[in-house]
PDB file of C-alpha atoms in Angstrom:
ATOM      1  CA  MET A1317      76.751  55.183  96.595  1.00 63.00           C
ATOM      2  CA  VAL A1318      79.633  52.903  95.680  1.00 65.00           C
ATOM      3  CA  ARG A1319      79.937  54.473  92.218  1.00 73.00           C
ATOM      4  CA  THR A1320      79.792  58.079  93.411  1.00 79.00           C
ATOM      5  CA  LEU A1321      82.633  57.769  95.908  1.00 74.00           C
ATOM      6  CA  PRO A1322      85.354  57.219  93.250  1.00 74.00           C
ATOM      7  CA  LEU A1323      83.893  60.044  91.151  1.00 71.00           C
ATOM      8  CA  LEU A1324      83.952  62.407  94.126  1.00 73.00           C
ATOM      9  CA  LEU A1325      87.520  61.363  94.868  1.00 70.00           C
ATOM     10  CA  ILE A1326      88.617  62.075  91.274  1.00 73.00           C
ATOM     11  CA  ALA A1327      86.813  65.430  91.326  1.00 69.00           C
ATOM     12  CA  ALA A1328      88.512  66.408  94.607  1.00 66.00           C
ATOM     13  CA  ILE A1329      91.947  65.481  93.275  1.00 71.00           C
ATOM     14  CA  ALA A1330      91.349  67.485  90.098  1.00 66.00           C
ATOM     15  CA  MET A1331      90.275  70.556  92.082  1.00 63.00           C
ATOM     16  CA  PHE A1332      93.343  70.564  94.332  1.00 65.00           C
ATOM     17  CA  ALA A1333      95.933  69.530  91.755  1.00 63.00           C
ATOM     18  CA  PRO A1334      98.727  72.065  91.278  1.00 63.00           C
ATOM     19  CA  ALA A1335      98.658  74.264  88.208  1.00 57.00           C
ATOM     20  CA  PRO A1336     101.100  73.455  85.403  1.00 55.00           C
ATOM     21  CA  ALA A1337     104.452  75.188  85.530  1.00 54.00           C
ATOM     22  CA  VAL A1338     104.773  78.450  83.646  1.00 53.00           C
ATOM     23  CA  ALA A1339     107.717  78.797  81.298  1.00 55.00           C
ATOM     24  CA  GLN A1340     110.163  81.480  82.335  1.00 56.00           C
ATOM     25  CA  ARG A1341     112.254  83.505  79.934  1.00 60.00           C
ATOM     26  CA  PHE A1342     115.758  84.591  80.713  1.00 65.00           C
ATOM     27  CA  ASN A1343     116.746  87.885  79.146  1.00 67.00           C
ATOM     28  CA  GLY A1344     120.221  87.362  77.705  1.00 71.00           C
ATOM     29  CA  ASN A1345     121.124  91.064  77.937  1.00 80.00           C
ATOM     30  CA  TYR A1346     121.435  91.194  81.732  1.00 86.00           C
ATOM     31  CA  PRO A1347     124.008  89.118  83.635  1.00 90.00           C
ATOM     32  CA  VAL A1348     122.176  88.963  87.000  1.00 91.00           C
ATOM     33  CA  CYS A1349     118.725  87.521  87.764  1.00 92.00           C
ATOM     34  CA  ILE A1350     116.480  87.633  90.811  1.00 91.00           C
ATOM     35  CA  GLN A1351     114.507  84.619  92.005  1.00 92.00           C
ATOM     36  CA  GLN A1352     111.621  85.492  94.317  1.00 92.00           C
ATOM     37  CA  TRP A1353     109.315  83.135  96.176  1.00 91.00           C
ATOM     38  CA  GLU A1354     105.624  83.853  96.697  1.00 88.00           C
ATOM     39  CA  TRP A1355     103.200  82.774  99.366  1.00 86.00           C
ATOM     40  CA  GLY A1356     101.767  79.364  98.524  1.00 84.00           C
ATOM     41  CA  GLY A1357     104.909  77.901  96.988  1.00 83.00           C
ATOM     42  CA  GLY A1358     105.183  79.760  93.697  1.00 87.00           C
ATOM     43  CA  ASN A1359     108.313  81.499  92.493  1.00 88.00           C
ATOM     44  CA  TRP A1360     109.491  83.518  89.516  1.00 87.00           C
ATOM     45  CA  ILE A1361     112.795  84.543  87.986  1.00 88.00           C
ATOM     46  CA  SER A1362     113.486  87.874  86.326  1.00 88.00           C
ATOM     47  CA  CYS A1363     116.768  88.780  84.628  1.00 89.00           C
ATOM     48  CA  ARG A1364     116.950  92.569  84.571  1.00 88.00           C
ATOM     49  CA  PHE A1365     120.004  93.598  86.593  1.00 91.00           C
ATOM     50  CA  THR A1366     123.396  94.732  85.384  1.00 90.00           C
ATOM     51  CA  SER A1367     125.271  94.144  88.666  1.00 92.00           C
ATOM     52  CA  TRP A1368     125.109  92.026  91.814  1.00 92.00           C
ATOM     53  CA  ASP A1369     124.805  95.151  93.988  1.00 94.00           C
ATOM     54  CA  GLU A1370     121.773  96.342  92.026  1.00 93.00           C
ATOM     55  CA  CYS A1371     120.108  92.942  92.470  1.00 93.00           C
ATOM     56  CA  ARG A1372     120.948  92.704  96.190  1.00 93.00           C
ATOM     57  CA  ALA A1373     119.446  96.151  96.761  1.00 93.00           C
ATOM     58  CA  ASN A1374     116.158  94.850  95.347  1.00 91.00           C
ATOM     59  CA  THR A1375     116.117  91.686  97.486  1.00 90.00           C
ATOM     60  CA  VAL A1376     116.248  93.484 100.835  1.00 92.00           C
ATOM     61  CA  GLY A1377     113.309  92.352 102.947  1.00 91.00           C
ATOM     62  CA  LEU A1378     112.013  89.922 100.314  1.00 90.00           C
ATOM     63  CA  PRO A1379     112.138  86.132 100.129  1.00 92.00           C
ATOM     64  CA  ALA A1380     114.488  86.355  97.146  1.00 93.00           C
ATOM     65  CA  MET A1381     118.036  85.708  96.005  1.00 93.00           C
ATOM     66  CA  CYS A1382     120.288  86.788  93.157  1.00 94.00           C
ATOM     67  CA  LEU A1383     121.482  84.360  90.488  1.00 92.00           C
ATOM     68  CA  GLN A1384     123.919  84.482  87.606  1.00 90.00           C
ATOM     69  CA  ASN A1385     122.066  84.479  84.291  1.00 87.00           C
ATOM     70  CA  PRO A1386     123.026  81.236  82.506  1.00 82.00           C
ATOM     71  CA  TYR A1387     121.951  82.675  79.128  1.00 81.00           C
ATOM     72  CA  VAL A1388     123.786  85.982  79.150  1.00 78.00           C
ATOM     73  CA  GLN A1389     125.319  86.928  75.812  1.00 70.00           C
ATOM     74  CA  GLN A1390     128.989  87.404  76.562  1.00 65.00           C
ATOM     75  CA  SER A1391     131.352  88.853  74.028  1.00 63.00           C
ATOM     76  CA  PRO A1392     134.107  86.448  73.028  1.00 63.00           C
ATOM     77  CA  VAL A1393     137.355  87.069  74.863  1.00 64.00           C
ATOM     78  CA  GLN A1394     140.254  87.712  72.543  1.00 67.00           C
ATOM     79  CA  GLN A1395     143.333  85.737  73.519  1.00 68.00           C
ATOM     80  CA  PRO A1396     146.649  87.527  73.009  1.00 72.00           C
ATOM     81  CA  PRO A1397     148.632  86.119  70.105  1.00 74.00           C
ATOM     82  CA  ARG A1398     151.164  83.506  71.088  1.00 74.00           C
ATOM     83  CA  PRO A1399     154.765  84.461  70.409  1.00 75.00           C
ATOM     84  CA  VAL A1400     156.282  82.765  67.398  1.00 77.00           C
ATOM     85  CA  ARG A1401     159.384  80.870  68.359  1.00 76.00           C
ATOM     86  CA  ALA A1402     162.077  79.768  66.010  1.00 74.00           C
ATOM     87  CA  PRO A1403     163.212  76.170  66.283  1.00 76.00           C
ATOM     88  CA  ARG A1404     166.215  75.594  68.521  1.00 77.00           C
ATOM     89  CA  PRO A1405     169.458  74.904  66.707  1.00 77.00           C
ATOM     90  CA  ARG A1406     170.905  71.429  67.223  1.00 76.00           C
TER      91      ARG A1406
END
């Protein structure tokens, strides 16, 4: 009896242990993501929206929120050329 109690305790802990986290991929082609929570504590993130309004329209009535995609592929912004100035005469 004394030996079975720890084994039963270990078995119970193993049965009710949370599942390992699932890796989530962020699509770098869309600047806005949705994070939605599920019953039981799970959540998922999907990056498939081109605008905040499109994402907000999909979150209506859901336990969800919109996020900025941290991995979006942005085109480099070209800075205007700086004017060339001649040295001041002394």
